[in-house]
Short mmCIF file of the N, C-alpha and C atoms (twelve columns), coordinates in Angstrom:
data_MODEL
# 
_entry.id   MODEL 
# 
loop_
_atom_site.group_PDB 
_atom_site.id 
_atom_site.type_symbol 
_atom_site.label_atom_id 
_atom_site.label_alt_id 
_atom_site.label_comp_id 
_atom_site.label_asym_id 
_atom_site.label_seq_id 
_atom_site.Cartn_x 
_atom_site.Cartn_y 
_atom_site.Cartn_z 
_atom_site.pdbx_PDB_model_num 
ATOM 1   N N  . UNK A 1   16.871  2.322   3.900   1 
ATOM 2   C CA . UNK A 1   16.037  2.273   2.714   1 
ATOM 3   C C  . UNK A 1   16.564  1.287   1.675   1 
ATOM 4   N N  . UNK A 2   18.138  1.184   1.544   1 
ATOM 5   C CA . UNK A 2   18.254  0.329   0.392   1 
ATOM 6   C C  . UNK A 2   17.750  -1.430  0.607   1 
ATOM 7   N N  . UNK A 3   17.773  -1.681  2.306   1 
ATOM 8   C CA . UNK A 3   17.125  -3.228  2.136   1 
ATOM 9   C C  . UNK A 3   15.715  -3.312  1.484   1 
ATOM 10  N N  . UNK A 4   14.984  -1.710  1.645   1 
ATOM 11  C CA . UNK A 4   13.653  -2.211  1.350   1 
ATOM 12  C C  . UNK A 4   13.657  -2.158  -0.033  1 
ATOM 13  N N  . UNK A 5   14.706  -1.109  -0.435  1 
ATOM 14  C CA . UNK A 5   14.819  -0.988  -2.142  1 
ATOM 15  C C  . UNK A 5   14.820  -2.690  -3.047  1 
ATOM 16  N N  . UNK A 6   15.860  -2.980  -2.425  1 
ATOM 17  C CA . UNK A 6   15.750  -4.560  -2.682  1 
ATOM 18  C C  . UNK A 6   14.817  -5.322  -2.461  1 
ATOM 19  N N  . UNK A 7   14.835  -5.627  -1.551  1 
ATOM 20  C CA . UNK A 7   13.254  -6.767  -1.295  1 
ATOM 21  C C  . UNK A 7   12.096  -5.887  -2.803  1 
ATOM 22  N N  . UNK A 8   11.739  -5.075  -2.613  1 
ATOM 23  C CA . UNK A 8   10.946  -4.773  -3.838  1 
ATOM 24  C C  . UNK A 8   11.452  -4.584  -5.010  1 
ATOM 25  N N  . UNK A 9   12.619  -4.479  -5.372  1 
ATOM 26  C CA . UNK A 9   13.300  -4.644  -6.406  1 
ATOM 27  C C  . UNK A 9   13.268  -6.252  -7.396  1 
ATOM 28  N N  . UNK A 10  13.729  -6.878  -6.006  1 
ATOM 29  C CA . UNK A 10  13.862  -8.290  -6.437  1 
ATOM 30  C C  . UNK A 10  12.463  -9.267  -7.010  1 
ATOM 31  N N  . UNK A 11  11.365  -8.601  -6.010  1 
ATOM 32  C CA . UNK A 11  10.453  -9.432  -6.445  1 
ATOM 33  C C  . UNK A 11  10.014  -8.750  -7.355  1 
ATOM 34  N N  . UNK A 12  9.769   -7.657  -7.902  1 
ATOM 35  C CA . UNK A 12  9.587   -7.002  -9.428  1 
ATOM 36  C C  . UNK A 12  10.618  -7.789  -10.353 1 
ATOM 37  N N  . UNK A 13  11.668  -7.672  -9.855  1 
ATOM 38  C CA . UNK A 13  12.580  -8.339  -10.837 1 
ATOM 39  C C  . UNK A 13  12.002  -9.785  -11.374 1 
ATOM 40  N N  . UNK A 14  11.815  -10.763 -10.381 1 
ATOM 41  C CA . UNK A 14  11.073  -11.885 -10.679 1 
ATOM 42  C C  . UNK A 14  9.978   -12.448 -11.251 1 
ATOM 43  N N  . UNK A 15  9.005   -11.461 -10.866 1 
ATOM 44  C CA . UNK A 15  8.088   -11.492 -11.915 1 
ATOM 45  C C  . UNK A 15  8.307   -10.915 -13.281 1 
ATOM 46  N N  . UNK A 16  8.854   -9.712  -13.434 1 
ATOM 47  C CA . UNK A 16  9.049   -9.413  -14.466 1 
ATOM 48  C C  . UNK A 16  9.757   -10.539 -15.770 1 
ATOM 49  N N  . UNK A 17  10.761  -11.094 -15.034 1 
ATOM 50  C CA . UNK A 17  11.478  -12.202 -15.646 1 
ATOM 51  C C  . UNK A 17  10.678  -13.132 -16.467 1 
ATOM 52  N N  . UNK A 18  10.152  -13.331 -16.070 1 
ATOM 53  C CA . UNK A 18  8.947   -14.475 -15.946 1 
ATOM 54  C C  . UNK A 18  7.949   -14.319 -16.665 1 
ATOM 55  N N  . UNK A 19  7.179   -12.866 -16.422 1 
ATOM 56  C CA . UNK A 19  6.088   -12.534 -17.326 1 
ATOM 57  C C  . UNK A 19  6.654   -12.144 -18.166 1 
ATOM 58  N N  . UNK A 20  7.656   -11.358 -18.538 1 
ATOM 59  C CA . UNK A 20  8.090   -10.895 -19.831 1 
ATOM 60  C C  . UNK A 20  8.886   -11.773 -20.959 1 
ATOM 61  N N  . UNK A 21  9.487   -13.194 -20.115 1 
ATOM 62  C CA . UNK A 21  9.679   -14.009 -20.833 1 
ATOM 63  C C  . UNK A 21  9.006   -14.833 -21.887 1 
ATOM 64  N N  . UNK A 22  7.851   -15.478 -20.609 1 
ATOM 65  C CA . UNK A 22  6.372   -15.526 -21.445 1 
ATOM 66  C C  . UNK A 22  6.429   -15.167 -22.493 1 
ATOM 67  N N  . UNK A 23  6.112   -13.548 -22.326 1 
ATOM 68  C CA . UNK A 23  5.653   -12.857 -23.687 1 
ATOM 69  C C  . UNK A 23  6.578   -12.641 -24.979 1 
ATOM 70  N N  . UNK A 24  8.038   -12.997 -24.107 1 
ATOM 71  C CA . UNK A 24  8.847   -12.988 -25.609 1 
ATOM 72  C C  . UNK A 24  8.835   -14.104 -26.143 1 
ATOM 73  N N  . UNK A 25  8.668   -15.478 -25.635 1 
ATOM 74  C CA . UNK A 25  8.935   -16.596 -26.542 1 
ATOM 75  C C  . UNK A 25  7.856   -17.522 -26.675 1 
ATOM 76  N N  . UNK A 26  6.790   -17.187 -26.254 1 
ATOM 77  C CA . UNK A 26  5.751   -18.086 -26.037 1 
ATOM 78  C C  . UNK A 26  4.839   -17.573 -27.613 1 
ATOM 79  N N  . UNK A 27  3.861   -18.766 -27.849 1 
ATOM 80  C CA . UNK A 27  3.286   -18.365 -29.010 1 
ATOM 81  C C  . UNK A 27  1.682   -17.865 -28.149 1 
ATOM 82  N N  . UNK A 28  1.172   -17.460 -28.978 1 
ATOM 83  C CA . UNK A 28  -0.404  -16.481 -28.759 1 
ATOM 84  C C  . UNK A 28  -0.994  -17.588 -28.622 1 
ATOM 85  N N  . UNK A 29  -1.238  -18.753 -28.963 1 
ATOM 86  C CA . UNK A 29  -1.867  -19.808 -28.337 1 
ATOM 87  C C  . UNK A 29  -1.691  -20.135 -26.915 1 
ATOM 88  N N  . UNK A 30  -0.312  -19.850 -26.426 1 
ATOM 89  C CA . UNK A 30  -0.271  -20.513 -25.429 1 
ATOM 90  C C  . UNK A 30  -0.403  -19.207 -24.381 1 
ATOM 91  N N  . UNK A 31  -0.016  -17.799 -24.600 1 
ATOM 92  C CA . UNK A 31  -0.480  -17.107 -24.028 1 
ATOM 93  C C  . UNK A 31  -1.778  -16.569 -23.619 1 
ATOM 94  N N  . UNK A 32  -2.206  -16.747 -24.708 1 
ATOM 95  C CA . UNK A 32  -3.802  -16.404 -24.561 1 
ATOM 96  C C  . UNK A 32  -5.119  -17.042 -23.243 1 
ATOM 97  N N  . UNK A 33  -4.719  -17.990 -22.697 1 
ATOM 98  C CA . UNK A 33  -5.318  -18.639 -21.458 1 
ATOM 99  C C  . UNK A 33  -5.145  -18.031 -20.293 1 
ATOM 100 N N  . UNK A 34  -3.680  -17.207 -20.395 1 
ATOM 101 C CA . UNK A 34  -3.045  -16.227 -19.159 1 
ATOM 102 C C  . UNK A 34  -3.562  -14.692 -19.649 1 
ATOM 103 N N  . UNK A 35  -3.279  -14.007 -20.970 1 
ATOM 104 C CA . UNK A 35  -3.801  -13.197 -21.004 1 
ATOM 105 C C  . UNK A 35  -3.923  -12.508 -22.272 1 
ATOM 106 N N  . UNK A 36  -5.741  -13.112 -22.143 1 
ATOM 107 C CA . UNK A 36  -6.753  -12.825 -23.101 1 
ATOM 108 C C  . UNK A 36  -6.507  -11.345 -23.815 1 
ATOM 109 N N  . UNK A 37  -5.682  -10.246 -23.732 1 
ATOM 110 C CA . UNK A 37  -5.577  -9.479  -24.401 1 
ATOM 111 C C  . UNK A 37  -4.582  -9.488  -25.934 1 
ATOM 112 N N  . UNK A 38  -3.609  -10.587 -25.812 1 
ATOM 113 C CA . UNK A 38  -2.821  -10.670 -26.943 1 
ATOM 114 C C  . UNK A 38  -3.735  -11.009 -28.156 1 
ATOM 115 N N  . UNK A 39  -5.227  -11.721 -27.989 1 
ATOM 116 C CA . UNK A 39  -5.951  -11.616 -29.409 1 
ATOM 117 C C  . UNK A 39  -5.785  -10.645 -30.184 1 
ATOM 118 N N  . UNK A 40  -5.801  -9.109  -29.579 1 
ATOM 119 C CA . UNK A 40  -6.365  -7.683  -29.856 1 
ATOM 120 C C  . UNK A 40  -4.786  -7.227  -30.430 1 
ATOM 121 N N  . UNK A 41  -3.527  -8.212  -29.913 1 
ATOM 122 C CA . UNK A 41  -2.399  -6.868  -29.918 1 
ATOM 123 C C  . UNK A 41  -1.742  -8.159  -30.684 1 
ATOM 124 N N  . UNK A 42  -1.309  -7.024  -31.813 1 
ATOM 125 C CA . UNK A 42  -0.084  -7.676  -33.123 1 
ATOM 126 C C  . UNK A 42  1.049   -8.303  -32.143 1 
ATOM 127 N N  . UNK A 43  0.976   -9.741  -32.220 1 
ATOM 128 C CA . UNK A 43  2.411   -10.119 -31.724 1 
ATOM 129 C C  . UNK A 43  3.745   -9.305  -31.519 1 
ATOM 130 N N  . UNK A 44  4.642   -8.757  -32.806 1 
ATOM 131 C CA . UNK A 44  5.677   -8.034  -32.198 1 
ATOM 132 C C  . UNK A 44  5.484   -7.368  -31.570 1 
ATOM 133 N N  . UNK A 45  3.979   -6.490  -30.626 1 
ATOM 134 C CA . UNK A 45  4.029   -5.909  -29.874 1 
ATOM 135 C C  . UNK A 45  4.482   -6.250  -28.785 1 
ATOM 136 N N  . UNK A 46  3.271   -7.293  -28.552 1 
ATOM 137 C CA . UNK A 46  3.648   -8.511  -27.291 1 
ATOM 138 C C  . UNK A 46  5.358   -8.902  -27.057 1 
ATOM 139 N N  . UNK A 47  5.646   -9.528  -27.933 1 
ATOM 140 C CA . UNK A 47  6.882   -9.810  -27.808 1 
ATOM 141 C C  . UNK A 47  8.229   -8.313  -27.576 1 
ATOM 142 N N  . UNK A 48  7.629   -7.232  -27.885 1 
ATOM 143 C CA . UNK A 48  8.263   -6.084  -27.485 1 
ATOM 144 C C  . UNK A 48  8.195   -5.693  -26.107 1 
ATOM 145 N N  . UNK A 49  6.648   -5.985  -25.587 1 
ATOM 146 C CA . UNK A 49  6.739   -5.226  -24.069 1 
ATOM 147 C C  . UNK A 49  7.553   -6.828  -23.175 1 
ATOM 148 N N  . UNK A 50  7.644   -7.873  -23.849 1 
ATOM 149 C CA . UNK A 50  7.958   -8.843  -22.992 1 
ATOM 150 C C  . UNK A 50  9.748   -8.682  -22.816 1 
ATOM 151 N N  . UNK A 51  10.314  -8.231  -24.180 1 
ATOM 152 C CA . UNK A 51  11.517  -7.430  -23.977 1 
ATOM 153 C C  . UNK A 51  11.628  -6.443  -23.011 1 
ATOM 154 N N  . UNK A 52  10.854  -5.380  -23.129 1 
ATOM 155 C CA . UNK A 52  11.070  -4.660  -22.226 1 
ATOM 156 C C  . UNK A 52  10.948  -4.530  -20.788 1 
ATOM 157 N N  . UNK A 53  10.115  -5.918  -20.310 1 
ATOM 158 C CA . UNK A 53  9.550   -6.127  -18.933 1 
ATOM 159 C C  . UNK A 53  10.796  -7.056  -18.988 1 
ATOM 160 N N  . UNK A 54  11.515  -7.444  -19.292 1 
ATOM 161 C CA . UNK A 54  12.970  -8.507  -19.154 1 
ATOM 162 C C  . UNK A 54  13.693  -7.589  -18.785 1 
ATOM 163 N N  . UNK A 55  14.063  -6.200  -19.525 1 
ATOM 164 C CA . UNK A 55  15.806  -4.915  -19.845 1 
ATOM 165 C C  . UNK A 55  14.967  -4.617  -18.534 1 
ATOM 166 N N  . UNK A 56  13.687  -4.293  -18.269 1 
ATOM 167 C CA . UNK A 56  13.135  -3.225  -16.579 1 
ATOM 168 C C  . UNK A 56  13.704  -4.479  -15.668 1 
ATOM 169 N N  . UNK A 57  13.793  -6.027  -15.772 1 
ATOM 170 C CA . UNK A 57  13.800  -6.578  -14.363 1 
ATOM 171 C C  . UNK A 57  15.597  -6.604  -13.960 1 
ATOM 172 N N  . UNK A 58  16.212  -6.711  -15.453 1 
ATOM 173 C CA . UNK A 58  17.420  -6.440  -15.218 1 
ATOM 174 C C  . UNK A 58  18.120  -5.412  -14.471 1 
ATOM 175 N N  . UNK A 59  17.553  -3.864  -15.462 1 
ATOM 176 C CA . UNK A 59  17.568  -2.129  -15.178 1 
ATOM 177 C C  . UNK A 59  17.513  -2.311  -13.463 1 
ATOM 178 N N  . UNK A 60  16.256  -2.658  -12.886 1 
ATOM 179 C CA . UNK A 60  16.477  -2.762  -11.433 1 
ATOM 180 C C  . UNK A 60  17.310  -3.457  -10.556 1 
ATOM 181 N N  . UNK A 61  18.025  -4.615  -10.847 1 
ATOM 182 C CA . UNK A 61  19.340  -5.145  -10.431 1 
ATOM 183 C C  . UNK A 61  20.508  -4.553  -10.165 1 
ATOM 184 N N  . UNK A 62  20.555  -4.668  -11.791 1 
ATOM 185 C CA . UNK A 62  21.991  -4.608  -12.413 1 
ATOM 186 C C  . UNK A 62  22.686  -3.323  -12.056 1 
ATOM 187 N N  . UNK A 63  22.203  -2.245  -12.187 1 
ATOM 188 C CA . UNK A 63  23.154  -1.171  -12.008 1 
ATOM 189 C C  . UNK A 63  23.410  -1.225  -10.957 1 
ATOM 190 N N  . UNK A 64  22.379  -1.161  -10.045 1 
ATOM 191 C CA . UNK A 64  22.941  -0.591  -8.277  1 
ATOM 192 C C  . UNK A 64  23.883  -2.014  -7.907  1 
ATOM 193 N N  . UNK A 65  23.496  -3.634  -8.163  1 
ATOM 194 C CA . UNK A 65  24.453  -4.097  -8.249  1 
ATOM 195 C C  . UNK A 65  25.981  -3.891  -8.502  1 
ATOM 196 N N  . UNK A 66  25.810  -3.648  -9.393  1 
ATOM 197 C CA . UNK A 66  27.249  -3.530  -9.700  1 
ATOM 198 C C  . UNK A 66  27.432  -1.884  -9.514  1 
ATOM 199 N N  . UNK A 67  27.108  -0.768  -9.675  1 
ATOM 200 C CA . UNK A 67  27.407  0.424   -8.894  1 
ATOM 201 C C  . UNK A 67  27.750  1.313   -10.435 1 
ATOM 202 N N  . UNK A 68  27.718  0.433   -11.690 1 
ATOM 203 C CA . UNK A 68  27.847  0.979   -12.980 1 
ATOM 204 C C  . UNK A 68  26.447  2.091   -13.084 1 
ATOM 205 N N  . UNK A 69  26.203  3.109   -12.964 1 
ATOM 206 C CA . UNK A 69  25.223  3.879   -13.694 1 
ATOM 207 C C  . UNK A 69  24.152  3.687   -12.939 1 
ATOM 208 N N  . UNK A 70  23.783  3.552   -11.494 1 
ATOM 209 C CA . UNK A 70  23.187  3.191   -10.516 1 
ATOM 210 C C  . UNK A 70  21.878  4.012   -10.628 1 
ATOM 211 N N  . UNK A 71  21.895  5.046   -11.323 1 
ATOM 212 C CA . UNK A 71  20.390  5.901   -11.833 1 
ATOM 213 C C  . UNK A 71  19.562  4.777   -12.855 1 
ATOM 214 N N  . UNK A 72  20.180  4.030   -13.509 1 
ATOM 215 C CA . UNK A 72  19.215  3.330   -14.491 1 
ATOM 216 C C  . UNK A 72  18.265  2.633   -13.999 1 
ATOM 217 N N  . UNK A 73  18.507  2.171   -12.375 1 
ATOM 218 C CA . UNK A 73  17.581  1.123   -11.571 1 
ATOM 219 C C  . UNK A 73  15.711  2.264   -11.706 1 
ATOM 220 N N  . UNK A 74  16.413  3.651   -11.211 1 
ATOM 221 C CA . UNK A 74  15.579  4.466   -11.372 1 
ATOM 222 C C  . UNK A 74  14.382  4.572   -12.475 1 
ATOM 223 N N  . UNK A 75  15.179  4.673   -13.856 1 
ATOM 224 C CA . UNK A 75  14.993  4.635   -15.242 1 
ATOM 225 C C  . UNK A 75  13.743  3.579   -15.467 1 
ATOM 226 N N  . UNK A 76  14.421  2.574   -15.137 1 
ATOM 227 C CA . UNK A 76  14.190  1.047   -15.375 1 
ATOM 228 C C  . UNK A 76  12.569  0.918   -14.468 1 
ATOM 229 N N  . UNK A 77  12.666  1.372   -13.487 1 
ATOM 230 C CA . UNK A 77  11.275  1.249   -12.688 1 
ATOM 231 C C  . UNK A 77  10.297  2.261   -12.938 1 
ATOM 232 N N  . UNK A 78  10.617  3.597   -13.814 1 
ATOM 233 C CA . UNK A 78  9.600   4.344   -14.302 1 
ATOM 234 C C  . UNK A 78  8.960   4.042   -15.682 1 
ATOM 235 N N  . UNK A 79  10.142  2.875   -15.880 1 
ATOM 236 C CA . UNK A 79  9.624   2.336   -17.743 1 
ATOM 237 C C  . UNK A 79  8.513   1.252   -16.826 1 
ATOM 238 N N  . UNK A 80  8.941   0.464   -16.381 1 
ATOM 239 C CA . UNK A 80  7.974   -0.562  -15.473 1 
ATOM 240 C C  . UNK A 80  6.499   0.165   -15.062 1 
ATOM 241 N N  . UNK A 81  6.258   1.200   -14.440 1 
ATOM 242 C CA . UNK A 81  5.306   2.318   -14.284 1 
ATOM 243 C C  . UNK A 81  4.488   2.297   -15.807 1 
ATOM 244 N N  . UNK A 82  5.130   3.085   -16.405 1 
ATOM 245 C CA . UNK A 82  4.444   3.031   -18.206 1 
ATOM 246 C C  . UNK A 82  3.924   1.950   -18.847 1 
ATOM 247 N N  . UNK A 83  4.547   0.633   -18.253 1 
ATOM 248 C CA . UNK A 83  4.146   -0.642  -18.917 1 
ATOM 249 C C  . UNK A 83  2.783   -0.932  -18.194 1 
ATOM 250 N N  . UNK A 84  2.469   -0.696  -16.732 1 
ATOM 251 C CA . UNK A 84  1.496   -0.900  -16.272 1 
ATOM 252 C C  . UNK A 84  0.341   -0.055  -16.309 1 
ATOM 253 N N  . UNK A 85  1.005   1.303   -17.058 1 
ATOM 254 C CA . UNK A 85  0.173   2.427   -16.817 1 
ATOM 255 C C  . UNK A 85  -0.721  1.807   -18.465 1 
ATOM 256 N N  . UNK A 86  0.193   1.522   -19.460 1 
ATOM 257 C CA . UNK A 86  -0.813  0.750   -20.769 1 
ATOM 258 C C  . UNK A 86  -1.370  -0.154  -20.813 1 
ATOM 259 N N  . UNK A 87  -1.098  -1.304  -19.599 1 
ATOM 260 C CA . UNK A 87  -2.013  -2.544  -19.148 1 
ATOM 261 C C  . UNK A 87  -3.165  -2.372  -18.585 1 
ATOM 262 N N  . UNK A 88  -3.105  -1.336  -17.763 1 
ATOM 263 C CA . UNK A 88  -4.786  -0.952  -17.311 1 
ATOM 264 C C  . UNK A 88  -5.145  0.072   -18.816 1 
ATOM 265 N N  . UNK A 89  -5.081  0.562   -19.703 1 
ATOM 266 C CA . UNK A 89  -5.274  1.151   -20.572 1 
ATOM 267 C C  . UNK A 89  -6.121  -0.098  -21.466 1 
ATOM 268 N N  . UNK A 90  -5.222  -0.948  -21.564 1 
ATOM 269 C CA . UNK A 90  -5.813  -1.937  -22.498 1 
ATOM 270 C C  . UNK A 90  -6.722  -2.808  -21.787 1 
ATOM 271 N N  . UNK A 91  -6.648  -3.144  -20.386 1 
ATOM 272 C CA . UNK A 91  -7.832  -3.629  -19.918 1 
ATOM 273 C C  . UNK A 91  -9.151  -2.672  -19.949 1 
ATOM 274 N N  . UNK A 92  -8.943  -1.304  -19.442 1 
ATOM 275 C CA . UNK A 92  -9.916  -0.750  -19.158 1 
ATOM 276 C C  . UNK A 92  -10.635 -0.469  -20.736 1 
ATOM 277 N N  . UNK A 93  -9.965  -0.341  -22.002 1 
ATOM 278 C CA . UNK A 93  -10.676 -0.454  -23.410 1 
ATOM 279 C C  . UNK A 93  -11.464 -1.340  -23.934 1 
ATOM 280 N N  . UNK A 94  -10.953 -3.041  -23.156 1 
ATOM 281 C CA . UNK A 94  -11.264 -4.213  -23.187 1 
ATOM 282 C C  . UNK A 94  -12.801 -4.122  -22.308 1 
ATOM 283 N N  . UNK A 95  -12.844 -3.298  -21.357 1 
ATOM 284 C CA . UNK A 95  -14.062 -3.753  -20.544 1 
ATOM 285 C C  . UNK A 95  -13.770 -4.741  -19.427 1 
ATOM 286 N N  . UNK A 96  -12.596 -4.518  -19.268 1 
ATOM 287 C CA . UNK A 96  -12.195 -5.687  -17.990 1 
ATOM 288 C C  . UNK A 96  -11.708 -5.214  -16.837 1 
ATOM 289 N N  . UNK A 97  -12.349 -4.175  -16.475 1 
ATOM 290 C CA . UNK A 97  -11.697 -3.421  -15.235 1 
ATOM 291 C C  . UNK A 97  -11.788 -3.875  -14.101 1 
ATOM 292 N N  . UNK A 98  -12.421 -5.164  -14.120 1 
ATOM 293 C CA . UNK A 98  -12.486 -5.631  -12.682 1 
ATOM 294 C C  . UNK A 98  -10.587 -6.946  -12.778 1 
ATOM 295 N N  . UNK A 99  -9.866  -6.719  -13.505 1 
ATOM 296 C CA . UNK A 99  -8.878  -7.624  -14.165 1 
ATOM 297 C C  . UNK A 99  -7.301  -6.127  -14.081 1 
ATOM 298 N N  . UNK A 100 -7.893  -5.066  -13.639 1 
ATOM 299 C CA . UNK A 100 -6.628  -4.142  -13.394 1 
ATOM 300 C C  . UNK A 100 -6.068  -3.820  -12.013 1 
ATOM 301 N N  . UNK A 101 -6.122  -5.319  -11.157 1 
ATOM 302 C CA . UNK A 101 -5.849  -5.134  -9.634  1 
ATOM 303 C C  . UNK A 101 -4.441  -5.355  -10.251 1 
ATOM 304 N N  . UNK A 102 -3.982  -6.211  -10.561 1 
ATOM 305 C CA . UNK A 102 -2.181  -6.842  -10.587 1 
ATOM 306 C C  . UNK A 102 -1.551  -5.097  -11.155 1 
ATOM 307 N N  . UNK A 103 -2.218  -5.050  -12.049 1 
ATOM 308 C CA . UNK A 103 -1.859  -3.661  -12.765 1 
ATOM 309 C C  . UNK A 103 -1.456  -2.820  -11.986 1 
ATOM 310 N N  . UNK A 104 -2.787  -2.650  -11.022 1 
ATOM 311 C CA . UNK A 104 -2.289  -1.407  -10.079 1 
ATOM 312 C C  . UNK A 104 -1.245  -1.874  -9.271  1 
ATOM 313 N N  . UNK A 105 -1.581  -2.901  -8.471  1 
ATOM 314 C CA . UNK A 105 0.042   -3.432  -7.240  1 
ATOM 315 C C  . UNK A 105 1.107   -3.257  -8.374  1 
ATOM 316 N N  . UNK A 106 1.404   -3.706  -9.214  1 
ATOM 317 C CA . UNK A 106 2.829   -3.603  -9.771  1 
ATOM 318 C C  . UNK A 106 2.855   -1.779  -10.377 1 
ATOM 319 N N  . UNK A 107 2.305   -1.346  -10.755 1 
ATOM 320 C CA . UNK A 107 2.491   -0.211  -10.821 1 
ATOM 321 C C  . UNK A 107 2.872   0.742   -9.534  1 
ATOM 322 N N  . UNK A 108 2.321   0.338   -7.743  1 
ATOM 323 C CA . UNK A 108 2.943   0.807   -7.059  1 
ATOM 324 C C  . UNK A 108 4.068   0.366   -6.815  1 
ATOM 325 N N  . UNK A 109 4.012   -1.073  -7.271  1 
ATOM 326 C CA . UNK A 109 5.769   -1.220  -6.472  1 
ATOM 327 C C  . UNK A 109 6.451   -0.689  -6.997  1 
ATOM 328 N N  . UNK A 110 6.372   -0.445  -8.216  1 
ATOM 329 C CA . UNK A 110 7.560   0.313   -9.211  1 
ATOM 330 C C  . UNK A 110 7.693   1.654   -9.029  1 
ATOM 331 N N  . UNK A 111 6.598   2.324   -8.732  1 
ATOM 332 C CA . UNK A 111 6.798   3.569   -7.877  1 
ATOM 333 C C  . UNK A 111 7.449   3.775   -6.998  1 
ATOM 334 N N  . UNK A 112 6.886   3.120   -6.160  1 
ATOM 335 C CA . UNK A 112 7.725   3.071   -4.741  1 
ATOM 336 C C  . UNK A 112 9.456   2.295   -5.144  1 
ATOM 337 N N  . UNK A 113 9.946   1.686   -6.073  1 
ATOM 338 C CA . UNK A 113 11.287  1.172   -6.407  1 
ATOM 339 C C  . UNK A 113 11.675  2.322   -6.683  1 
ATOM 340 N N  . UNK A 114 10.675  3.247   -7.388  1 
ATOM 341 C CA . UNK A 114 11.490  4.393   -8.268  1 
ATOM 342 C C  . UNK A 114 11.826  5.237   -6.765  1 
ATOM 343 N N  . UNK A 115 10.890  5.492   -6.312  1 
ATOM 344 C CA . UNK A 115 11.140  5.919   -5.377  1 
ATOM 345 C C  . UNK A 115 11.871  6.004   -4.168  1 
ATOM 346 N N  . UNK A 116 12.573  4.977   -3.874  1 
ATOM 347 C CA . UNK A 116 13.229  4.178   -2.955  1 
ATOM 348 C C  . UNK A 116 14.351  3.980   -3.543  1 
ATOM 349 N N  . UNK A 117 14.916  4.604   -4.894  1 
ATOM 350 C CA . UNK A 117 16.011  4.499   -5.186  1 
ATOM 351 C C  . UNK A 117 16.615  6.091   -5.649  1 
ATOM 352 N N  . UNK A 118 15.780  6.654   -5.346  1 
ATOM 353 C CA . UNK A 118 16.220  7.725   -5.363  1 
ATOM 354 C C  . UNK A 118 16.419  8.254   -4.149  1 
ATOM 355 N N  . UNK A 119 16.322  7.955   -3.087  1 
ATOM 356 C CA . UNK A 119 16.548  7.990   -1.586  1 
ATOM 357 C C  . UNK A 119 17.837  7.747   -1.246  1 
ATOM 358 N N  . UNK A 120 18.276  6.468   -2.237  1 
ATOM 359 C CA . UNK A 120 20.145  6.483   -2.110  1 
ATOM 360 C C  . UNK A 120 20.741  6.067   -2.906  1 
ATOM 361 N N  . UNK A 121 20.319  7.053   -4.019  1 
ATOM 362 C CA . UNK A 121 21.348  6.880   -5.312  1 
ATOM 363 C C  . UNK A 121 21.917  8.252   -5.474  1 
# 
């Protein structure tokens, strides 16, 4: 179980990196072409979940990496869960429910991370 923990770990990790970077340093102009919901949401929000989709891609690494506190990978992929569980929230308020597929896949992988790390942690 832990190779598969990884392989889905990592590529959550990667995107997360990435999209949450985006959202921390990028301005609402330039996000807004990728995703049309930051009109609706006060920047420090944005820039908060883009923090927190950065500490979740780490959270899933870092601990079992290094073997420090190896439950946080856990932690880290049920906060990932919540982030996606308010992205279809805000799409589906938006009227864009045909736009909550990514939502759902990353919300299972993070399940299944959460899940898959509790198998051998």
């Amino acid at each position: 179980m832990s190779v598969t923990y990884w392989i889905v770990a990592a590529l959550l990790a990667v995107f997360y990196l990435y999209a949450g970077g985006k959202k921390a340093i990028q301005s609402q102009e330039r996000l807004l072409p990728m995703m049309g919901w930051v009109d609706r949401v006060p920047m420090p929000l944005v820039r908060l979940i883009g923090v927190l989709e950065i500490l979740g891609a780490v959270g899933l690494v870092l601990p079992p990496l290094t073997g420090i506190a190896p439950w946080l990978a856990i932690a880290a992929a049920i906060g990932l869960v919540v982030i996606q569980v308010g992205g279809i929230a805000v799409h589906l308020s938006r009227g864009e429910a045909r736009l909550i597929g990514l939502n759902i896949a990353l919300l299972a992988a993070a399940a299944a991370t959460a899940w898959l790390g509790t198998t051998w942690i």
